[in-house]
Short mmCIF file of C-alpha atoms and ligand atoms in Angstrom, two decimals:
data_model
loop_
_atom_site.label_atom_id
_atom_site.label_comp_id
_atom_site.label_asym_id
_atom_site.label_seq_id
_atom_site.Cartn_x
_atom_site.Cartn_y
_atom_site.Cartn_z
CA MET A 1 -96.53 16.34 8.88
CA SER A 2 -93.86 18.97 9.28
CA LYS A 3 -94.89 22.43 10.75
CA HIS A 4 -93.58 25.83 9.26
CA VAL A 5 -92.05 28.93 10.40
CA PHE A 6 -92.14 31.72 7.77
CA VAL A 7 -89.72 34.52 8.49
CA THR A 8 -90.23 37.86 6.69
CA GLY A 9 -88.50 41.23 7.27
CA GLY A 10 -89.60 44.82 7.20
CA VAL A 11 -88.65 48.25 6.96
CA VAL A 12 -85.08 48.01 5.89
CA SER A 13 -82.58 45.21 4.66
CA SER A 14 -79.65 43.92 6.75
CA LEU A 15 -81.74 43.15 9.85
CA GLY A 16 -79.89 40.00 10.41
CA LYS A 17 -83.07 37.74 9.44
CA GLY A 18 -80.54 35.00 8.62
CA LEU A 19 -79.12 35.14 12.40
CA THR A 20 -82.71 35.23 13.55
CA ALA A 21 -83.94 32.33 11.44
CA ALA A 22 -80.73 30.36 12.37
CA SER A 23 -81.28 31.06 16.01
CA VAL A 24 -84.90 30.09 15.95
CA ALA A 25 -83.78 26.74 14.23
CA LEU A 26 -80.95 26.27 16.91
CA LEU A 27 -83.26 26.75 19.75
CA LEU A 28 -86.14 24.35 18.52
CA SER A 29 -83.49 21.77 17.56
CA ARG A 30 -82.04 22.13 21.19
CA ARG A 31 -85.63 21.33 22.39
CA GLY A 32 -85.49 18.02 20.66
CA TYR A 33 -87.20 18.90 17.30
CA ARG A 34 -85.55 17.78 13.80
CA VAL A 35 -85.48 21.23 11.76
CA ARG A 36 -84.37 22.27 8.45
CA LEU A 37 -83.88 25.65 7.05
CA GLN A 38 -84.25 27.38 3.71
CA LYS A 39 -83.84 30.80 2.15
CA LEU A 40 -86.07 32.01 -0.74
CA ASP A 41 -84.30 34.96 -2.58
CA PRO A 42 -86.34 37.28 -4.91
CA TYR A 43 -83.67 38.14 -7.33
CA LEU A 44 -83.66 36.69 -10.79
CA ASN A 45 -79.99 35.21 -10.92
CA VAL A 46 -80.67 31.45 -10.63
CA ASP A 47 -78.08 31.37 -7.87
CA PRO A 48 -75.70 33.89 -6.44
CA GLY A 49 -72.75 32.09 -8.02
CA THR A 50 -72.43 34.60 -10.87
CA MET A 51 -72.59 37.81 -8.76
CA SER A 52 -69.60 39.92 -7.62
CA PRO A 53 -68.88 39.94 -3.83
CA TYR A 54 -69.66 43.45 -3.98
CA GLN A 55 -73.26 42.89 -4.92
CA HIS A 56 -73.88 39.85 -2.68
CA GLY A 57 -71.10 39.05 -0.21
CA GLU A 58 -69.60 35.65 -0.14
CA VAL A 59 -70.98 32.77 -2.14
CA TYR A 60 -71.70 29.87 0.50
CA VAL A 61 -71.00 26.52 -0.93
CA THR A 62 -73.14 23.49 0.39
CA ALA A 63 -71.58 19.81 0.58
CA ASP A 64 -73.82 18.90 -2.41
CA GLY A 65 -72.14 21.58 -4.67
CA ALA A 66 -74.83 24.40 -4.59
CA GLU A 67 -73.66 27.93 -4.70
CA THR A 68 -75.86 29.68 -2.30
CA ASP A 69 -76.78 32.84 -0.17
CA LEU A 70 -74.27 33.58 2.86
CA ASP A 71 -77.09 33.27 5.29
CA LEU A 72 -77.07 29.48 4.73
CA GLY A 73 -73.53 29.75 6.47
CA HIS A 74 -75.34 30.96 9.54
CA TYR A 75 -77.68 28.27 9.28
CA GLU A 76 -75.21 25.53 9.17
CA ARG A 77 -72.77 27.37 11.72
CA PHE A 78 -75.65 27.79 14.30
CA THR A 79 -77.36 24.47 13.98
CA GLY A 80 -74.78 22.11 12.48
CA ILE A 81 -77.66 20.92 10.23
CA PRO A 82 -76.41 20.40 6.67
CA CYS A 83 -78.06 22.69 4.06
CA THR A 84 -78.48 21.14 0.62
CA ARG A 85 -79.31 22.37 -2.97
CA GLY A 86 -82.93 22.52 -1.88
CA SER A 87 -81.92 25.19 0.94
CA ASN A 88 -81.71 28.17 -1.24
CA CYS A 89 -84.11 29.15 -4.08
CA THR A 90 -84.33 32.25 -6.12
CA SER A 91 -86.92 33.73 -8.21
CA GLY A 92 -84.52 32.79 -11.16
CA ARG A 93 -84.65 29.29 -10.42
CA ILE A 94 -88.47 29.26 -9.74
CA TYR A 95 -89.06 31.07 -13.23
CA SER A 96 -86.42 28.83 -15.09
CA SER A 97 -88.44 25.73 -13.89
CA VAL A 98 -91.78 27.18 -14.70
CA ILE A 99 -90.52 28.25 -18.05
CA ALA A 100 -88.98 24.83 -18.68
CA ARG A 101 -92.12 23.06 -17.77
CA GLU A 102 -94.11 25.52 -20.14
CA ARG A 103 -91.64 24.45 -23.04
CA GLU A 104 -92.20 20.87 -22.30
CA GLY A 105 -96.02 21.35 -22.81
CA GLN A 106 -97.06 20.58 -19.24
CA TYR A 107 -99.22 23.36 -19.01
CA LEU A 108 -100.71 22.80 -22.34
CA GLY A 109 -103.68 25.11 -23.32
CA LYS A 110 -103.15 27.29 -19.98
CA THR A 111 -102.01 30.91 -19.66
CA VAL A 112 -99.05 30.55 -17.49
CA GLN A 113 -99.15 33.10 -14.87
CA VAL A 114 -97.51 34.27 -11.61
CA ILE A 115 -100.53 32.92 -9.68
CA PRO A 116 -101.07 30.07 -9.70
CA HIS A 117 -98.08 28.69 -11.59
CA VAL A 118 -95.07 30.80 -10.00
CA THR A 119 -96.66 30.58 -6.59
CA ASP A 120 -97.25 26.81 -6.76
CA GLU A 121 -93.62 26.28 -7.85
CA ILE A 122 -92.54 28.17 -4.84
CA LYS A 123 -94.90 26.15 -2.71
CA ARG A 124 -93.49 23.08 -4.15
CA ASN A 125 -90.09 24.17 -3.22
CA ILE A 126 -90.93 24.86 0.33
CA LEU A 127 -92.66 21.62 0.72
CA ALA A 128 -89.74 19.77 -0.64
CA LEU A 129 -88.03 20.14 2.61
CA ALA A 130 -91.02 18.98 4.69
CA ASP A 131 -90.35 15.25 4.52
CA ASP A 132 -90.99 12.41 7.32
CA GLU A 133 -87.52 13.36 8.81
CA THR A 134 -88.42 17.02 9.63
CA ASP A 135 -90.45 18.25 12.23
CA VAL A 136 -90.21 22.06 11.51
CA VAL A 137 -89.17 23.79 8.34
CA VAL A 138 -87.97 27.47 8.89
CA THR A 139 -88.23 29.32 5.63
CA GLU A 140 -86.69 32.86 5.34
CA ILE A 141 -88.02 35.12 2.83
CA GLY A 142 -85.19 37.49 1.41
CA GLY A 143 -85.71 41.05 0.81
CA THR A 144 -88.09 43.52 2.48
CA VAL A 145 -91.84 43.43 2.53
CA GLY A 146 -93.06 45.98 0.37
CA ASP A 147 -90.62 45.19 -2.58
CA ILE A 148 -92.25 44.28 -5.86
CA GLU A 149 -89.88 41.24 -6.31
CA SER A 150 -91.00 39.39 -2.99
CA LEU A 151 -94.68 39.63 -3.55
CA PRO A 152 -94.94 36.10 -5.30
CA PHE A 153 -93.12 34.56 -2.45
CA LEU A 154 -95.57 36.22 0.12
CA GLU A 155 -98.44 35.21 -1.74
CA ALA A 156 -97.23 31.70 -1.84
CA ILE A 157 -96.65 31.42 2.05
CA ARG A 158 -99.84 33.07 2.60
CA GLN A 159 -101.57 30.24 0.54
CA LEU A 160 -99.55 27.57 2.12
CA ARG A 161 -100.30 28.77 5.71
CA HIS A 162 -103.98 28.64 4.72
CA GLU A 163 -103.72 25.25 3.21
CA ILE A 164 -101.79 23.69 6.13
CA GLY A 165 -103.76 25.45 9.02
CA ARG A 166 -102.86 28.05 11.54
CA ASP A 167 -101.53 25.41 13.98
CA ASN A 168 -99.04 24.10 11.37
CA GLY A 169 -97.42 27.49 10.31
CA LEU A 170 -96.52 30.60 11.95
CA PHE A 171 -95.72 34.12 10.48
CA MET A 172 -92.46 35.77 12.26
CA HIS A 173 -92.01 39.42 11.13
CA ILE A 174 -88.66 40.83 11.88
CA THR A 175 -88.77 44.62 11.86
CA LEU A 176 -86.88 47.70 12.92
CA VAL A 177 -87.67 49.74 15.90
CA PRO A 178 -85.22 52.78 15.40
CA TYR A 179 -83.77 54.97 17.93
CA ILE A 180 -84.08 58.56 17.14
CA ARG A 181 -81.19 60.35 18.69
CA ALA A 182 -82.66 63.87 18.52
CA ALA A 183 -85.92 62.88 20.17
CA GLY A 184 -84.31 60.42 22.55
CA GLU A 185 -87.15 57.93 21.46
CA LEU A 186 -87.61 54.52 19.86
CA LYS A 187 -90.10 54.66 17.19
CA THR A 188 -92.64 51.96 16.43
CA LYS A 189 -94.39 53.65 13.28
CA PRO A 190 -92.19 51.88 10.78
CA SER A 191 -93.03 48.59 12.25
CA GLN A 192 -96.68 49.31 12.25
CA GLN A 193 -96.30 50.28 8.55
CA SER A 194 -94.71 47.29 7.71
CA VAL A 195 -97.15 44.89 9.34
CA GLY A 196 -99.81 47.08 7.55
CA ILE A 197 -98.14 46.13 4.15
CA LEU A 198 -98.19 42.55 5.30
CA ARG A 199 -101.74 42.61 6.23
CA SER A 200 -102.83 44.28 2.98
CA ILE A 201 -101.74 41.28 1.24
CA GLY A 202 -103.33 38.88 3.59
CA ILE A 203 -100.68 37.96 6.07
CA PHE A 204 -101.24 38.67 9.72
CA PRO A 205 -98.12 38.09 11.50
CA ASP A 206 -98.11 36.16 14.76
CA MET A 207 -94.84 37.21 16.11
CA LEU A 208 -92.90 40.43 15.91
CA VAL A 209 -88.94 40.40 16.44
CA CYS A 210 -88.03 43.85 17.05
CA ARG A 211 -84.47 44.89 16.08
CA CYS A 212 -83.33 47.69 18.13
CA GLU A 213 -80.36 49.57 19.67
CA GLN A 214 -82.29 50.36 22.75
CA PRO A 215 -84.23 47.98 24.97
CA LEU A 216 -87.97 48.13 24.35
CA ALA A 217 -89.99 49.73 27.25
CA ALA A 218 -93.33 48.51 28.29
CA GLU A 219 -95.09 51.33 26.34
CA HIS A 220 -93.50 50.15 23.07
CA ARG A 221 -94.45 46.71 23.55
CA ASP A 222 -97.97 47.74 24.30
CA LYS A 223 -98.26 49.87 21.13
CA LEU A 224 -96.68 47.22 18.73
CA ALA A 225 -98.96 44.58 20.25
CA LEU A 226 -102.15 46.89 19.83
CA PHE A 227 -101.40 48.24 16.45
CA CYS A 228 -99.73 45.24 14.93
CA ASN A 229 -102.22 42.93 16.08
CA VAL A 230 -100.12 40.45 17.92
CA ASP A 231 -100.28 39.13 21.59
CA ARG A 232 -98.07 41.17 23.79
CA ASN A 233 -95.89 38.47 24.70
CA LEU A 234 -95.24 37.72 21.26
CA VAL A 235 -93.44 41.25 20.62
CA ILE A 236 -89.92 40.09 20.99
CA GLU A 237 -86.91 42.38 21.43
CA GLU A 238 -83.84 41.62 19.49
CA LYS A 239 -81.40 44.32 20.73
CA ASP A 240 -77.87 44.70 19.25
CA VAL A 241 -75.64 42.00 21.06
CA ASP A 242 -72.61 43.28 22.98
CA HIS A 243 -70.03 40.84 21.83
CA SER A 244 -70.91 38.11 19.24
CA ILE A 245 -73.66 37.19 17.01
CA TYR A 246 -73.63 33.57 18.88
CA GLU A 247 -75.47 35.49 21.63
CA VAL A 248 -78.48 36.19 19.64
CA PRO A 249 -80.12 32.72 20.24
CA VAL A 250 -79.44 32.96 24.04
CA GLU A 251 -80.93 36.36 24.07
CA LEU A 252 -84.22 35.02 22.19
CA ALA A 253 -84.36 32.14 24.51
CA ARG A 254 -84.21 34.54 27.59
CA GLN A 255 -87.59 35.93 26.13
CA ASP A 256 -88.99 32.55 25.55
CA LEU A 257 -89.25 33.07 21.83
CA ASP A 258 -88.79 29.24 21.00
CA VAL A 259 -91.45 28.27 23.83
CA TYR A 260 -94.15 30.67 22.00
CA VAL A 261 -93.16 29.20 18.56
CA LEU A 262 -93.79 25.79 19.81
CA GLU A 263 -97.09 26.71 21.66
CA LYS A 264 -98.33 28.36 18.55
CA LEU A 265 -97.48 25.25 16.56
CA ARG A 266 -98.92 23.06 19.16
CA LEU A 267 -95.74 21.22 19.72
CA HIS A 268 -94.75 20.00 23.08
CA VAL A 269 -92.33 22.24 24.90
CA ASN A 270 -89.24 20.00 25.65
CA ALA A 271 -86.49 21.07 27.93
CA LEU A 272 -83.73 23.31 26.35
CA GLU A 273 -80.28 21.94 26.11
CA MET A 274 -77.97 24.82 25.64
CA ASP A 275 -75.00 24.22 28.02
CA ASP A 276 -72.44 23.57 25.53
CA TRP A 277 -73.42 26.74 23.64
CA ARG A 278 -73.02 28.71 26.84
CA ALA A 279 -69.76 27.39 27.64
CA MET A 280 -68.78 28.20 24.12
CA LEU A 281 -69.94 31.86 24.48
CA ASP A 282 -68.05 32.15 27.73
CA ARG A 283 -64.78 31.25 26.14
CA LEU A 284 -65.45 33.62 23.11
CA ILE A 285 -66.21 36.62 25.41
CA ALA A 286 -63.45 36.33 27.78
CA PRO A 287 -60.51 33.99 26.51
CA GLY A 288 -58.04 32.93 28.97
CA SER A 289 -55.04 33.04 26.60
CA GLY A 290 -54.53 36.54 25.45
CA GLU A 291 -55.00 37.71 21.93
CA THR A 292 -53.36 36.96 18.45
CA ARG A 293 -53.47 39.14 15.41
CA ILE A 294 -54.28 37.54 11.94
CA ALA A 295 -53.80 39.52 8.80
CA VAL A 296 -56.30 38.53 6.11
CA VAL A 297 -54.92 39.71 2.66
CA GLY A 298 -57.81 39.97 0.12
CA LYS A 299 -59.31 42.22 -2.41
CA TYR A 300 -62.78 42.64 -0.89
CA VAL A 301 -61.55 43.75 2.61
CA SER A 302 -63.58 46.91 2.70
CA LEU A 303 -66.83 44.61 2.75
CA ARG A 304 -67.09 42.39 5.70
CA ASP A 305 -69.62 40.08 4.10
CA ALA A 306 -67.15 39.09 1.29
CA TYR A 307 -65.12 36.89 3.45
CA LYS A 308 -67.80 35.88 6.15
CA SER A 309 -67.21 32.42 6.56
CA VAL A 310 -63.40 33.02 6.93
CA TYR A 311 -63.79 35.48 9.66
CA GLU A 312 -66.24 33.23 11.45
CA ALA A 313 -63.87 30.22 10.96
CA LEU A 314 -61.15 32.41 12.71
CA THR A 315 -63.37 33.23 15.53
CA HIS A 316 -64.19 29.61 15.89
CA ALA A 317 -60.42 28.92 15.99
CA GLY A 318 -60.04 31.45 18.65
CA ILE A 319 -62.78 29.84 20.64
CA ALA A 320 -60.84 26.44 20.42
CA ASN A 321 -57.66 27.89 21.37
CA ASP A 322 -59.06 30.00 24.09
CA VAL A 323 -57.59 33.15 22.60
CA ARG A 324 -59.09 36.52 21.09
CA VAL A 325 -58.50 36.54 17.39
CA ASN A 326 -57.93 40.19 16.16
CA VAL A 327 -58.35 40.44 12.38
CA ASP A 328 -56.39 42.87 10.23
CA MET A 329 -58.08 43.18 6.84
CA VAL A 330 -55.19 43.84 4.56
CA GLU A 331 -55.87 45.13 1.01
CA ALA A 332 -53.69 43.16 -1.36
CA GLU A 333 -53.05 46.09 -3.70
CA ASP A 334 -51.66 48.04 -0.64
CA ILE A 335 -49.13 45.37 -0.43
CA GLU A 336 -48.31 45.76 -4.04
CA ARG A 337 -47.91 49.43 -3.50
CA ASP A 338 -46.04 49.58 -0.12
CA GLY A 339 -44.34 46.09 0.19
CA ALA A 340 -45.40 43.34 2.41
CA GLU A 341 -43.12 44.42 5.52
CA ARG A 342 -45.12 47.64 6.12
CA HIS A 343 -48.54 45.80 6.27
CA LEU A 344 -47.70 42.37 7.71
CA ALA A 345 -44.91 43.00 10.26
CA ASP A 346 -47.11 42.71 13.10
CA ALA A 347 -49.18 39.71 12.05
CA ASP A 348 -48.84 36.58 14.08
CA GLY A 349 -50.52 34.77 11.13
CA ILE A 350 -51.18 35.55 7.68
CA LEU A 351 -54.39 34.20 5.77
CA ALA A 352 -54.89 34.42 2.01
CA PRO A 353 -58.46 33.83 1.08
CA GLY A 354 -60.01 32.65 -2.25
CA GLY A 355 -60.93 34.89 -5.04
CA PHE A 356 -61.29 35.47 -8.92
CA GLY A 357 -59.54 37.96 -11.24
CA GLU A 358 -56.24 39.66 -11.53
CA ARG A 359 -56.49 42.25 -9.32
CA GLY A 360 -54.42 42.31 -6.07
CA ILE A 361 -52.84 38.91 -7.13
CA GLU A 362 -49.28 40.11 -6.89
CA GLY A 363 -49.98 41.35 -3.35
CA LYS A 364 -51.31 37.86 -2.38
CA ILE A 365 -48.19 36.32 -3.78
CA ALA A 366 -46.04 38.84 -1.69
CA ALA A 367 -47.90 37.99 1.33
CA ALA A 368 -47.27 34.17 0.88
CA ARG A 369 -43.49 34.97 0.28
CA PHE A 370 -43.43 37.24 3.31
CA ALA A 371 -44.94 34.31 5.42
CA ARG A 372 -42.61 31.74 3.85
CA GLU A 373 -39.40 33.84 4.37
CA ASN A 374 -40.33 35.14 7.80
CA GLN A 375 -41.57 32.03 9.35
CA VAL A 376 -45.13 33.44 9.92
CA PRO A 377 -47.83 30.78 10.16
CA PHE A 378 -49.73 30.88 6.79
CA LEU A 379 -53.13 29.59 5.66
CA GLY A 380 -53.82 29.98 1.99
CA ILE A 381 -57.27 28.94 0.64
CA CYS A 382 -58.20 28.34 -2.94
CA LEU A 383 -56.57 31.37 -4.80
CA GLY A 384 -54.53 31.87 -1.73
CA MET A 385 -53.16 28.36 -2.11
CA GLN A 386 -52.63 28.95 -5.91
CA CYS A 387 -50.84 32.18 -4.95
CA ALA A 388 -48.53 30.37 -2.46
CA VAL A 389 -47.49 27.88 -5.17
CA VAL A 390 -46.74 30.77 -7.74
CA ASP A 391 -44.43 32.30 -4.98
CA PHE A 392 -42.55 29.09 -4.31
CA ALA A 393 -42.19 28.41 -8.33
CA ARG A 394 -40.80 31.95 -8.83
CA HIS A 395 -38.59 32.41 -5.67
CA VAL A 396 -37.63 28.79 -4.74
CA CYS A 397 -37.58 27.03 -8.14
CA GLY A 398 -36.36 30.32 -9.93
CA TRP A 399 -38.98 30.43 -12.60
CA ALA A 400 -39.55 34.16 -12.66
CA ASP A 401 -42.33 34.07 -15.03
CA ALA A 402 -44.31 31.48 -13.23
CA ASN A 403 -48.11 32.32 -12.83
CA SER A 404 -51.39 31.02 -12.86
CA ALA A 405 -52.98 30.47 -16.45
CA GLU A 406 -55.86 32.26 -15.14
CA PHE A 407 -53.98 35.42 -15.30
CA VAL A 408 -51.04 34.64 -17.82
CA PRO A 409 -52.23 31.90 -20.10
CA ASP A 410 -49.21 31.79 -22.25
CA THR A 411 -46.49 31.76 -19.43
CA ALA A 412 -43.68 29.03 -19.76
CA HIS A 413 -44.59 27.96 -16.15
CA PRO A 414 -48.32 27.88 -15.78
CA VAL A 415 -47.92 26.08 -12.30
CA ILE A 416 -51.71 26.65 -11.85
CA ALA A 417 -53.71 25.66 -14.81
CA LEU A 418 -57.30 25.12 -15.88
CA MET A 419 -58.53 21.80 -14.95
CA GLU A 420 -59.08 19.38 -17.70
CA ASP A 421 -62.81 18.76 -17.31
CA GLN A 422 -63.27 22.74 -17.15
CA LYS A 423 -61.67 23.07 -20.75
CA ARG A 424 -65.16 22.13 -22.21
CA VAL A 425 -67.17 24.50 -20.08
CA ALA A 426 -68.69 27.43 -21.86
CA ASN A 427 -71.49 28.57 -19.30
CA LYS A 428 -70.42 30.44 -16.25
CA GLY A 429 -73.17 29.45 -13.98
CA GLY A 430 -72.98 26.61 -11.55
CA THR A 431 -70.01 25.08 -13.72
CA MET A 432 -67.06 25.29 -11.52
CA ARG A 433 -65.74 22.22 -9.49
CA LEU A 434 -68.07 22.51 -6.59
CA GLY A 435 -69.04 20.77 -3.30
CA HIS A 436 -67.46 17.90 -1.46
CA TYR A 437 -64.67 16.00 -2.74
CA ALA A 438 -62.45 13.36 -0.91
CA CYS A 439 -58.78 13.96 -0.09
CA ARG A 440 -56.05 11.68 1.32
CA LEU A 441 -53.59 13.09 3.73
CA ALA A 442 -49.94 12.21 3.54
CA PRO A 443 -48.77 10.99 6.99
CA ASP A 444 -46.38 12.94 9.10
CA THR A 445 -47.41 16.30 7.48
CA LEU A 446 -48.76 19.40 9.20
CA ALA A 447 -52.28 18.75 7.44
CA ALA A 448 -52.32 15.18 8.88
CA ARG A 449 -51.43 16.33 12.40
CA ALA A 450 -54.14 18.98 12.21
CA TYR A 451 -56.92 16.76 11.13
CA GLY A 452 -55.94 13.76 13.07
CA THR A 453 -57.24 11.33 10.29
CA LYS A 454 -56.24 9.98 6.96
CA GLU A 455 -59.13 10.95 4.73
CA ILE A 456 -61.09 14.09 4.77
CA LYS A 457 -63.95 15.69 2.69
CA GLU A 458 -63.99 19.25 1.89
CA ARG A 459 -65.79 21.82 -0.15
CA HIS A 460 -64.59 23.28 -3.39
CA ARG A 461 -65.35 26.23 -5.75
CA HIS A 462 -62.57 26.66 -8.41
CA ARG A 463 -61.77 26.06 -12.20
CA PHE A 464 -57.96 26.01 -11.78
CA GLU A 465 -55.63 23.62 -10.00
CA PHE A 466 -52.08 22.92 -9.41
CA ASN A 467 -50.32 21.79 -12.57
CA ALA A 468 -49.15 18.27 -12.39
CA ALA A 469 -46.42 18.76 -14.79
CA PHE A 470 -44.32 20.63 -12.34
CA ARG A 471 -45.01 18.28 -9.32
CA ALA A 472 -41.67 16.41 -9.27
CA HIS A 473 -39.44 19.38 -9.56
CA MET A 474 -41.30 21.36 -7.03
CA GLU A 475 -41.39 18.40 -4.61
CA GLU A 476 -37.73 18.24 -5.03
CA LYS A 477 -37.27 21.87 -4.23
CA GLY A 478 -39.19 21.31 -0.81
CA LEU A 479 -42.84 21.71 -1.55
CA VAL A 480 -44.76 19.05 0.34
CA PHE A 481 -47.98 17.53 -1.31
CA SER A 482 -49.79 16.71 1.86
CA GLY A 483 -53.27 16.37 0.51
CA LEU A 484 -54.20 14.41 -2.94
CA SER A 485 -57.53 13.28 -4.39
CA PRO A 486 -57.93 9.58 -3.70
CA ASP A 487 -56.48 8.76 -7.22
CA GLY A 488 -53.42 10.53 -6.37
CA GLN A 489 -53.85 12.99 -9.48
CA LEU A 490 -55.13 16.15 -7.92
CA VAL A 491 -53.32 18.40 -5.62
CA GLU A 492 -55.56 19.49 -2.65
CA ILE A 493 -53.08 20.53 -0.02
CA VAL A 494 -49.34 21.86 -0.08
CA GLU A 495 -47.23 22.81 2.89
CA LEU A 496 -43.67 23.83 3.69
CA ARG A 497 -41.25 21.59 5.53
CA ASP A 498 -38.80 24.13 7.12
CA HIS A 499 -41.36 26.23 8.47
CA PRO A 500 -43.47 26.22 11.77
CA TRP A 501 -46.77 26.18 10.04
CA PHE A 502 -47.48 26.85 6.19
CA VAL A 503 -50.46 25.21 4.79
CA ALA A 504 -52.37 25.89 1.74
CA CYS A 505 -55.45 24.13 0.54
CA GLN A 506 -57.41 24.09 -2.89
CA PHE A 507 -60.58 23.82 -0.94
CA HIS A 508 -62.62 26.05 1.40
CA PRO A 509 -62.23 24.88 5.02
CA GLU A 510 -64.11 27.85 6.23
CA PHE A 511 -67.45 26.47 5.15
CA GLN A 512 -67.44 23.59 7.43
CA SER A 513 -66.25 25.54 10.73
CA THR A 514 -68.76 25.77 13.44
CA PRO A 515 -68.48 27.63 16.80
CA LEU A 516 -68.69 24.32 18.59
CA HIS A 517 -66.49 22.55 16.13
CA SER A 518 -63.67 24.46 14.88
CA HIS A 519 -62.15 23.42 11.64
CA PRO A 520 -58.87 21.73 12.03
CA LEU A 521 -56.85 23.86 9.79
CA PHE A 522 -58.16 27.06 11.25
CA ARG A 523 -57.46 25.73 14.71
CA GLY A 524 -53.90 24.42 13.95
CA PHE A 525 -53.36 28.04 12.11
CA VAL A 526 -54.58 29.95 15.13
CA ALA A 527 -52.68 27.78 17.71
CA GLN A 528 -49.31 28.57 15.88
CA ALA A 529 -50.10 32.10 15.44
CA ARG A 530 -51.00 32.24 19.21
CA GLU A 531 -47.67 30.49 19.91
CA ARG A 532 -45.75 33.14 17.91
CA ARG A 533 -47.30 36.01 19.85
CA GLY A 534 -46.18 34.10 23.01
CA GLY A 535 -49.59 33.67 24.46
CA ALA A 536 -49.39 29.96 25.08
CA VAL A 537 -49.52 30.57 28.72
CA SER A 538 -52.81 31.39 30.11
CA GLY A 539 -53.49 35.02 30.48
CA ASP A 540 -50.03 36.01 29.14
CA GLN A 541 -49.75 38.86 26.93
N1 LIG B 1 -59.76 31.64 -9.29
C1 LIG B 1 -59.33 30.45 -9.06
C2 LIG B 1 -59.87 29.36 -9.64
O1 LIG B 1 -60.82 29.33 -10.26
C3 LIG B 1 -59.66 30.32 -7.26
C4 LIG B 1 -61.09 30.25 -7.04
C5 LIG B 1 -61.28 30.52 -5.50
O2 LIG B 1 -60.57 31.16 -4.97
N2 LIG B 1 -62.60 30.25 -5.05
O3 LIG B 1 -59.32 28.31 -9.44
#
């Protein structure tokens, strides 16, 4: 039987519950346990796929094609354990299955209610991950304790822990212990109140993880233990880390958080194996080969969460190349206004990420052109690849009106066109080309060299694609099609021949990068950027 860790959050949102859940899972897996993670989100969208990045940040895509919360990205990056469709479940999904079941007549005669029908459905979802292959399921409840929306989820985990017994389930509450500058003090009252709310609905947290800017003193631990009714050693400090989110698990392990979790769950405390993780952190914190500057040209640059996995993948590539990657976030519209030179002249590498909609498109196309003409290493992702193709069509093939049909449907040169099987799609939710697809690499290309293999699988999220009608002509003009679908029909990667490193892909490589296994394309890209800066020699600036 699997054991369960339920993670809730109190006082405010953005406490980094996802990072904590991911860190707990990493530590348990490094003590020899098979762990799975999931996130339950209280909003009514069936998944975040239809939400704007401004609302929600990045939409993370799993291998099996689910559009999910960005915390699942942390889960996979920290643990290397693949998430699936079952790893993210929203109120919207729960309610739609309950209502579908009601329409099928499965509750015939009964009044369908939040308790027990919605809570039962939530429990079913949680237990779906608790199979024979899984020792511990870590379930994070989105939102903040006290919100109306999250009540059914909290009631469901309360019931579930009652049913499985206290040795098999643990409540971990993540809370804020703010530092009040004027008083020069840390305050425990908000945490006490948040635990009070949990207790009023029947959940007595076993463990408190306290997010704070300043270290907790003995008196704070005593107070929190006494008034929140938890053992003193189960008041864990999670202070802001100095350098990187990847320090969080190490900090939690230093306080034996994982040991206490295992003891509470009556699981044997095996040795903790974290040598590779610590070595990775050393490289990340003090790289030996200087710095490099990467410009990310996007339209949501004011919001760090919108390109979360891209920024993380750049960090991973820095670790692999022993170089510090400084990211310059460049607003695509600023390039439209001021020209590319002004914003990109200092970049050692230019990255154009994915996106939707017309705003900023000309800026991205100009960025790709700048990289192409000035021999600056370039990585284009999804929309970024499509923009690189449009630049090539306009300025190398000479088709001034070339565009993506997403923006100008009636152009004479729609070099990016709606995919055939998207033409019949009416609903917006979950209908893009999503998840893993195989891709064959052409020998002797930048892509083949970066991957060191012939066939890859990468994650997708798009409706438009390279228009095969223009393939022969663009190939003649020098565009290299280095990655194709196994049937040879679909263009997955394009690159340039007379350029140090210009690769653009239709898929999202950032979703498969982890700090211990940097993605080959990001690694290759950052290696070239480092080269350009002249930092190839260790310590050289
Ligand atoms: N908007 C483009 C498409 O749908 C690109 C999508 C993306 O960048 N994820 O094809």
